[in-house]
mmCIF file of C-alpha atoms in Angstrom:
data_model
loop_
_atom_site.group_PDB
_atom_site.id
_atom_site.type_symbol
_atom_site.label_atom_id
_atom_site.label_comp_id
_atom_site.label_asym_id
_atom_site.label_seq_id
_atom_site.Cartn_x
_atom_site.Cartn_y
_atom_site.Cartn_z
ATOM 1 C CA UNK A 13 0.001 -0.005 -0.002
ATOM 2 C CA UNK A 14 1.349 3.421 -0.962
ATOM 3 C CA UNK A 15 2.316 5.763 1.814
ATOM 4 C CA UNK A 16 0.683 9.171 2.100
ATOM 5 C CA UNK A 17 2.330 12.584 2.612
ATOM 6 C CA UNK A 18 1.790 14.467 5.846
ATOM 7 C CA UNK A 19 1.001 18.111 6.429
ATOM 8 C CA UNK A 20 2.427 19.958 9.459
ATOM 9 C CA UNK A 21 1.736 23.446 10.674
ATOM 10 C CA UNK A 22 -0.743 25.778 9.033
ATOM 11 C CA UNK A 23 -0.017 24.950 5.400
ATOM 12 C CA UNK A 24 -2.959 23.915 3.235
ATOM 13 C CA UNK A 25 -0.659 22.809 0.412
ATOM 14 C CA UNK A 26 0.272 19.144 0.262
ATOM 15 C CA UNK A 27 4.015 18.586 0.654
ATOM 16 C CA UNK A 28 5.914 18.212 -2.570
ATOM 17 C CA UNK A 29 7.823 15.042 -3.191
ATOM 18 C CA UNK A 30 7.017 11.752 -4.913
ATOM 19 C CA UNK A 31 5.659 9.589 -2.079
ATOM 20 C CA UNK A 32 5.059 6.731 -4.486
ATOM 21 C CA UNK A 33 8.812 6.173 -4.372
ATOM 22 C CA UNK A 34 8.786 5.575 -0.586
ATOM 23 C CA UNK A 35 8.692 2.246 1.192
ATOM 24 C CA UNK A 36 6.577 1.353 4.191
ATOM 25 C CA UNK A 37 9.048 3.148 6.463
ATOM 26 C CA UNK A 38 8.864 6.282 4.221
ATOM 27 C CA UNK A 39 12.468 5.988 3.108
ATOM 28 C CA UNK A 40 13.511 6.042 -0.520
ATOM 29 C CA UNK A 41 16.682 5.892 -2.589
ATOM 30 C CA UNK A 42 18.283 9.226 -3.338
ATOM 31 C CA UNK A 43 17.266 9.947 -6.926
ATOM 32 C CA UNK A 44 20.699 11.374 -7.661
ATOM 33 C CA UNK A 45 20.466 11.248 -11.460
ATOM 34 C CA UNK A 46 17.376 13.443 -11.368
ATOM 35 C CA UNK A 47 19.324 16.494 -10.091
ATOM 36 C CA UNK A 48 19.893 19.023 -12.795
ATOM 37 C CA UNK A 49 22.924 21.338 -13.200
ATOM 38 C CA UNK A 50 20.706 24.100 -11.793
ATOM 39 C CA UNK A 51 19.952 21.939 -8.739
ATOM 40 C CA UNK A 52 23.653 21.439 -8.049
ATOM 41 C CA UNK A 53 24.319 25.152 -8.585
ATOM 42 C CA UNK A 54 21.561 26.046 -6.117
ATOM 43 C CA UNK A 55 23.133 23.770 -3.487
ATOM 44 C CA UNK A 56 26.584 25.309 -4.132
ATOM 45 C CA UNK A 57 25.324 28.863 -3.776
ATOM 46 C CA UNK A 58 23.304 28.056 -0.659
ATOM 47 C CA UNK A 59 26.352 26.389 0.924
ATOM 48 C CA UNK A 60 28.683 29.228 0.093
ATOM 49 C CA UNK A 61 26.308 31.896 1.384
ATOM 50 C CA UNK A 62 25.584 30.124 4.644
ATOM 51 C CA UNK A 63 29.130 29.003 5.346
ATOM 52 C CA UNK A 64 30.317 32.596 5.061
ATOM 53 C CA UNK A 65 27.920 33.609 7.883
ATOM 54 C CA UNK A 66 28.936 30.939 10.385
ATOM 55 C CA UNK A 67 32.000 32.522 12.089
ATOM 56 C CA UNK A 68 30.919 34.260 15.276
ATOM 57 C CA UNK A 69 27.391 32.881 14.980
ATOM 58 C CA UNK A 70 27.534 29.034 14.768
ATOM 59 C CA UNK A 71 28.773 26.865 17.631
ATOM 60 C CA UNK A 72 32.313 25.475 17.528
ATOM 61 C CA UNK A 73 31.140 21.876 17.242
ATOM 62 C CA UNK A 74 29.142 22.653 14.089
ATOM 63 C CA UNK A 75 31.933 24.590 12.405
ATOM 64 C CA UNK A 76 34.370 21.763 13.161
ATOM 65 C CA UNK A 77 32.049 19.098 11.779
ATOM 66 C CA UNK A 78 30.794 20.904 8.636
ATOM 67 C CA UNK A 79 33.695 19.679 6.412
ATOM 68 C CA UNK A 80 32.533 16.151 7.152
ATOM 69 C CA UNK A 81 29.645 16.713 4.722
ATOM 70 C CA UNK A 82 32.279 16.474 2.003
ATOM 71 C CA UNK A 83 31.812 17.999 -1.410
ATOM 72 C CA UNK A 84 30.249 21.476 -1.379
ATOM 73 C CA UNK A 85 30.050 22.464 -5.023
ATOM 74 C CA UNK A 86 27.356 19.905 -5.776
ATOM 75 C CA UNK A 87 24.699 17.958 -3.906
ATOM 76 C CA UNK A 88 26.491 15.168 -1.978
ATOM 77 C CA UNK A 89 25.577 11.510 -2.393
ATOM 78 C CA UNK A 90 24.155 10.093 0.791
ATOM 79 C CA UNK A 91 26.417 7.046 0.652
ATOM 80 C CA UNK A 92 29.487 9.315 0.606
ATOM 81 C CA UNK A 93 28.345 11.044 3.765
ATOM 82 C CA UNK A 94 27.437 7.751 5.432
ATOM 83 C CA UNK A 95 30.935 6.347 4.999
ATOM 84 C CA UNK A 96 32.175 9.047 7.341
ATOM 85 C CA UNK A 97 29.107 9.462 9.572
ATOM 86 C CA UNK A 98 28.759 5.793 10.444
ATOM 87 C CA UNK A 99 32.412 5.565 11.457
ATOM 88 C CA UNK A 100 32.028 8.633 13.639
ATOM 89 C CA UNK A 101 28.798 7.953 15.567
ATOM 90 C CA UNK A 102 27.089 4.908 13.984
ATOM 91 C CA UNK A 103 24.498 7.140 12.354
ATOM 92 C CA UNK A 104 23.464 7.222 8.708
ATOM 93 C CA UNK A 105 21.299 9.484 6.567
ATOM 94 C CA UNK A 106 18.397 8.015 4.570
ATOM 95 C CA UNK A 107 16.338 9.591 1.814
ATOM 96 C CA UNK A 108 12.681 10.542 2.282
ATOM 97 C CA UNK A 109 10.365 12.213 -0.261
ATOM 98 C CA UNK A 110 9.415 15.028 2.137
ATOM 99 C CA UNK A 111 7.738 15.470 5.503
ATOM 100 C CA UNK A 112 6.814 12.127 7.069
ATOM 101 C CA UNK A 113 4.418 11.189 9.923
ATOM 102 C CA UNK A 114 5.508 11.167 13.548
ATOM 103 C CA UNK A 115 5.837 7.428 14.156
ATOM 104 C CA UNK A 116 8.044 6.710 11.087
ATOM 105 C CA UNK A 117 10.092 9.813 11.917
ATOM 106 C CA UNK A 118 10.635 8.786 15.533
ATOM 107 C CA UNK A 119 11.366 5.209 14.524
ATOM 108 C CA UNK A 120 14.120 6.281 12.145
ATOM 109 C CA UNK A 121 15.724 8.499 14.779
ATOM 110 C CA UNK A 122 15.511 5.765 17.423
ATOM 111 C CA UNK A 123 17.491 3.517 15.061
ATOM 112 C CA UNK A 124 20.135 6.199 14.303
ATOM 113 C CA UNK A 125 18.824 6.869 10.820
ATOM 114 C CA UNK A 126 18.281 10.544 9.980
ATOM 115 C CA UNK A 127 15.674 11.277 7.303
ATOM 116 C CA UNK A 128 16.826 13.723 4.631
ATOM 117 C CA UNK A 129 14.493 15.141 1.996
ATOM 118 C CA UNK A 130 16.098 14.319 -1.314
ATOM 119 C CA UNK A 131 14.772 17.209 -3.439
ATOM 120 C CA UNK A 132 16.098 20.764 -3.473
ATOM 121 C CA UNK A 133 14.299 24.112 -3.606
ATOM 122 C CA UNK A 134 13.881 26.040 -6.848
ATOM 123 C CA UNK A 135 15.958 29.154 -7.585
ATOM 124 C CA UNK A 136 12.843 31.225 -6.840
ATOM 125 C CA UNK A 137 12.896 29.801 -3.284
ATOM 126 C CA UNK A 138 16.550 30.538 -2.733
ATOM 127 C CA UNK A 139 15.930 32.888 0.180
ATOM 128 C CA UNK A 140 12.942 31.160 1.757
ATOM 129 C CA UNK A 141 11.270 27.783 1.578
ATOM 130 C CA UNK A 142 8.191 26.681 3.464
ATOM 131 C CA UNK A 143 9.217 23.078 4.109
ATOM 132 C CA UNK A 144 12.598 21.428 4.594
ATOM 133 C CA UNK A 145 14.642 20.491 1.534
ATOM 134 C CA UNK A 146 17.911 18.644 1.109
ATOM 135 C CA UNK A 147 19.982 21.754 1.919
ATOM 136 C CA UNK A 148 18.210 22.396 5.197
ATOM 137 C CA UNK A 149 18.414 18.753 6.251
ATOM 138 C CA UNK A 150 22.043 18.146 5.215
ATOM 139 C CA UNK A 151 23.656 21.481 6.046
ATOM 140 C CA UNK A 152 21.502 22.245 9.089
ATOM 141 C CA UNK A 153 21.183 18.877 10.808
ATOM 142 C CA UNK A 154 23.800 16.394 9.723
ATOM 143 C CA UNK A 155 27.079 18.041 10.840
ATOM 144 C CA UNK A 156 26.142 17.784 14.552
ATOM 145 C CA UNK A 157 25.345 14.109 14.132
ATOM 146 C CA UNK A 158 29.147 13.742 13.991
ATOM 147 C CA UNK A 159 29.225 14.904 17.640
ATOM 148 C CA UNK A 160 28.818 11.838 19.874
ATOM 149 C CA UNK A 161 26.811 13.510 22.657
ATOM 150 C CA UNK A 162 24.450 15.328 20.321
ATOM 151 C CA UNK A 163 24.063 12.200 18.202
ATOM 152 C CA UNK A 164 23.043 10.229 21.298
ATOM 153 C CA UNK A 165 20.542 12.948 22.227
ATOM 154 C CA UNK A 166 18.821 12.755 18.857
ATOM 155 C CA UNK A 167 18.488 8.991 19.145
ATOM 156 C CA UNK A 168 17.057 9.373 22.641
ATOM 157 C CA UNK A 169 14.622 11.921 21.279
ATOM 158 C CA UNK A 170 13.357 9.395 18.760
ATOM 159 C CA UNK A 171 12.911 6.807 21.476
ATOM 160 C CA UNK A 172 11.074 9.340 23.598
ATOM 161 C CA UNK A 173 8.953 10.304 20.651
ATOM 162 C CA UNK A 174 7.622 6.789 20.266
ATOM 163 C CA UNK A 175 6.687 6.795 23.949
ATOM 164 C CA UNK A 176 5.134 10.285 23.653
ATOM 165 C CA UNK A 177 3.019 9.044 20.725
ATOM 166 C CA UNK A 178 1.533 6.323 22.927
ATOM 167 C CA UNK A 179 0.790 8.929 25.635
ATOM 168 C CA UNK A 180 -0.758 11.439 23.265
ATOM 169 C CA UNK A 181 1.966 13.944 24.037
ATOM 170 C CA UNK A 182 3.614 14.457 20.644
ATOM 171 C CA UNK A 183 2.681 18.118 20.487
ATOM 172 C CA UNK A 184 4.495 18.817 23.748
ATOM 173 C CA UNK A 185 7.574 16.901 22.621
ATOM 174 C CA UNK A 186 7.542 18.614 19.238
ATOM 175 C CA UNK A 187 7.994 21.934 21.003
ATOM 176 C CA UNK A 188 11.163 20.549 22.586
ATOM 177 C CA UNK A 189 12.503 19.514 19.185
ATOM 178 C CA UNK A 190 11.607 22.923 17.732
ATOM 179 C CA UNK A 191 13.322 24.952 20.413
ATOM 180 C CA UNK A 192 16.454 22.748 20.649
ATOM 181 C CA UNK A 193 17.305 20.693 17.538
ATOM 182 C CA UNK A 194 15.786 23.289 15.178
ATOM 183 C CA UNK A 195 16.209 26.611 16.979
ATOM 184 C CA UNK A 196 18.541 26.065 19.931
ATOM 185 C CA UNK A 197 21.314 28.375 21.151
ATOM 186 C CA UNK A 198 24.399 27.384 23.169
ATOM 187 C CA UNK A 199 26.535 29.571 25.424
ATOM 188 C CA UNK A 200 30.233 29.380 24.649
ATOM 189 C CA UNK A 201 33.144 31.259 26.165
ATOM 190 C CA UNK A 202 33.022 33.834 23.396
ATOM 191 C CA UNK A 203 29.243 34.391 23.491
ATOM 192 C CA UNK A 204 25.985 32.834 22.349
ATOM 193 C CA UNK A 205 26.113 30.641 19.279
ATOM 194 C CA UNK A 206 23.544 28.698 17.263
ATOM 195 C CA UNK A 207 23.285 24.917 17.088
ATOM 196 C CA UNK A 208 19.706 24.535 15.846
ATOM 197 C CA UNK A 209 19.337 23.503 12.171
ATOM 198 C CA UNK A 210 16.576 26.010 11.458
ATOM 199 C CA UNK A 211 18.951 28.785 12.489
ATOM 200 C CA UNK A 212 22.070 27.431 10.880
ATOM 201 C CA UNK A 213 20.454 26.922 7.470
ATOM 202 C CA UNK A 214 18.798 30.386 7.313
ATOM 203 C CA UNK A 215 20.876 33.557 6.743
ATOM 204 C CA UNK A 216 18.260 35.853 8.284
ATOM 205 C CA UNK A 217 17.467 33.665 11.270
ATOM 206 C CA UNK A 218 21.151 33.118 12.026
ATOM 207 C CA UNK A 219 21.791 36.821 12.423
ATOM 208 C CA UNK A 220 18.457 37.444 14.198
ATOM 209 C CA UNK A 221 18.948 34.639 16.726
ATOM 210 C CA UNK A 222 22.506 35.477 17.698
ATOM 211 C CA UNK A 223 22.831 39.239 17.261
ATOM 212 C CA UNK A 224 19.422 40.956 17.243
ATOM 213 C CA UNK A 225 18.209 42.778 20.339
ATOM 214 C CA UNK A 226 14.595 41.753 19.627
ATOM 215 C CA UNK A 227 14.173 38.132 20.789
ATOM 216 C CA UNK A 228 14.387 36.901 24.367
ATOM 217 C CA UNK A 229 16.924 34.204 25.157
ATOM 218 C CA UNK A 230 16.141 32.054 28.161
ATOM 219 C CA UNK A 231 17.961 29.205 29.962
ATOM 220 C CA UNK A 232 16.627 25.852 28.837
ATOM 221 C CA UNK A 233 13.740 24.796 31.082
ATOM 222 C CA UNK A 234 11.967 21.744 29.734
ATOM 223 C CA UNK A 235 8.596 22.565 31.262
ATOM 224 C CA UNK A 236 8.741 26.131 29.915
ATOM 225 C CA UNK A 237 9.626 24.828 26.462
ATOM 226 C CA UNK A 238 6.758 22.323 26.408
ATOM 227 C CA UNK A 239 4.311 25.070 27.299
ATOM 228 C CA UNK A 240 5.575 27.443 24.598
ATOM 229 C CA UNK A 241 3.958 27.500 21.171
ATOM 230 C CA UNK A 242 6.031 28.357 18.140
ATOM 231 C CA UNK A 243 5.688 30.083 14.797
ATOM 232 C CA UNK A 244 6.636 28.530 11.479
ATOM 233 C CA UNK A 245 6.305 31.626 9.288
ATOM 234 C CA UNK A 246 8.558 34.204 11.018
ATOM 235 C CA UNK A 247 11.733 34.539 12.973
ATOM 236 C CA UNK A 248 11.490 33.179 16.503
ATOM 237 C CA UNK A 249 10.740 35.639 19.291
ATOM 238 C CA UNK A 250 12.038 33.258 21.993
ATOM 239 C CA UNK A 251 15.138 31.067 22.054
ATOM 240 C CA UNK A 252 16.312 28.665 24.744
ATOM 241 C CA UNK A 253 19.980 28.439 25.691
ATOM 242 C CA UNK A 254 22.116 25.475 26.861
ATOM 243 C CA UNK A 255 25.703 25.506 28.173
ATOM 244 C CA UNK A 256 26.640 22.204 26.558
ATOM 245 C CA UNK A 257 25.251 19.253 24.660
ATOM 246 C CA UNK A 258 25.781 17.197 27.790
ATOM 247 C CA UNK A 259 23.341 19.504 29.584
ATOM 248 C CA UNK A 260 20.817 18.977 26.786
ATOM 249 C CA UNK A 261 21.243 15.209 27.008
ATOM 250 C CA UNK A 262 20.956 15.120 30.803
ATOM 251 C CA UNK A 263 17.916 17.416 30.986
ATOM 252 C CA UNK A 264 16.024 15.315 28.449
ATOM 253 C CA UNK A 265 17.020 11.930 29.905
ATOM 254 C CA UNK A 266 14.385 11.593 32.719
ATOM 255 C CA UNK A 267 10.975 10.000 32.140
ATOM 256 C CA UNK A 268 8.729 12.788 30.799
ATOM 257 C CA UNK A 269 5.440 11.076 31.742
ATOM 258 C CA UNK A 270 4.930 13.120 34.966
ATOM 259 C CA UNK A 271 5.957 16.263 33.096
ATOM 260 C CA UNK A 272 3.411 15.665 30.333
ATOM 261 C CA UNK A 273 0.719 15.258 32.969
ATOM 262 C CA UNK A 274 1.682 18.474 34.713
ATOM 263 C CA UNK A 275 2.022 20.570 31.559
ATOM 264 C CA UNK A 276 -1.440 19.496 30.404
ATOM 265 C CA UNK A 277 -2.852 21.182 33.479
ATOM 266 C CA UNK A 278 -1.157 24.499 32.681
ATOM 267 C CA UNK A 279 -2.167 27.064 30.055
ATOM 268 C CA UNK A 280 0.043 27.166 26.970
ATOM 269 C CA UNK A 281 2.264 30.175 26.426
ATOM 270 C CA UNK A 282 2.426 32.277 23.282
ATOM 271 C CA UNK A 283 5.653 32.172 21.297
ATOM 272 C CA UNK A 284 6.492 35.670 22.455
ATOM 273 C CA UNK A 285 5.295 35.329 26.064
ATOM 274 C CA UNK A 286 7.447 37.106 28.637
ATOM 275 C CA UNK A 287 7.104 36.018 32.246
ATOM 276 C CA UNK A 288 7.908 38.421 35.103
ATOM 277 C CA UNK A 289 10.546 36.251 36.771
ATOM 278 C CA UNK A 290 12.550 35.401 33.688
ATOM 279 C CA UNK A 291 15.801 37.080 32.728
ATOM 280 C CA UNK A 292 17.533 36.878 29.375
ATOM 281 C CA UNK A 293 20.750 34.869 29.278
ATOM 282 C CA UNK A 294 22.450 37.572 27.212
ATOM 283 C CA UNK A 295 20.990 40.322 25.109
ATOM 284 C CA UNK A 296 23.471 40.504 22.272
ATOM 285 C CA UNK A 297 26.721 38.751 21.385
ATOM 286 C CA UNK A 298 29.663 39.796 19.319
#
């Protein structure tokens, strides 16, 4: 039976991607021969633009791991990345046709398989794309999978996601993913830096998250995160900050069942909510 695409967020448009190519687990072979010279050029230009913005904004671990993606003047082959990634942390990337449902997504992560959309945006979408493409997934997510502690955290998130699905708590856990793996900040000795893929793959969000005076930046508090809604169509107004990937791993290691029960009794918070007792970690960095 053919798998069906999934729609997240407020979009009324079905996700692009050929889901007829996907297996029961939603993975598919990378259709490498289908990439055009324009596709490869789009990837090259995206890579060059984003890499130039990383110094002083991206965390040290990301900058150190980025060369492990390999070739940067064309779209990499997944098997080339996997030769290095599996040796480093026993992870591998697998192709998917686009956004996939929660259970297949969590299952892949729990088995150290990271789903990467295998199509790339059009030149008209160079500056903004609604849903993740191969550049976002590869450039934004995969480098930190070479870091052992972060790689273990992502696997644990997948395992926790399967449990959350059974408890009807996926919305709460998705907020944690959004504010850490996608839009997390980390405090380093030279200031705040980005580690979230949604920041690292976006030129505007990268500068906004690290240097703008507008957003609030709060210490990571799991309950606060799970209460906080998020926006998918604008820069974030709230970011959560960790001091290390070990902190992220340790804070997300306990059983969340009691936390889910408690958060369900509390009112959700708007994405830009400011609570009286909270203080920003740091207003602006270098």
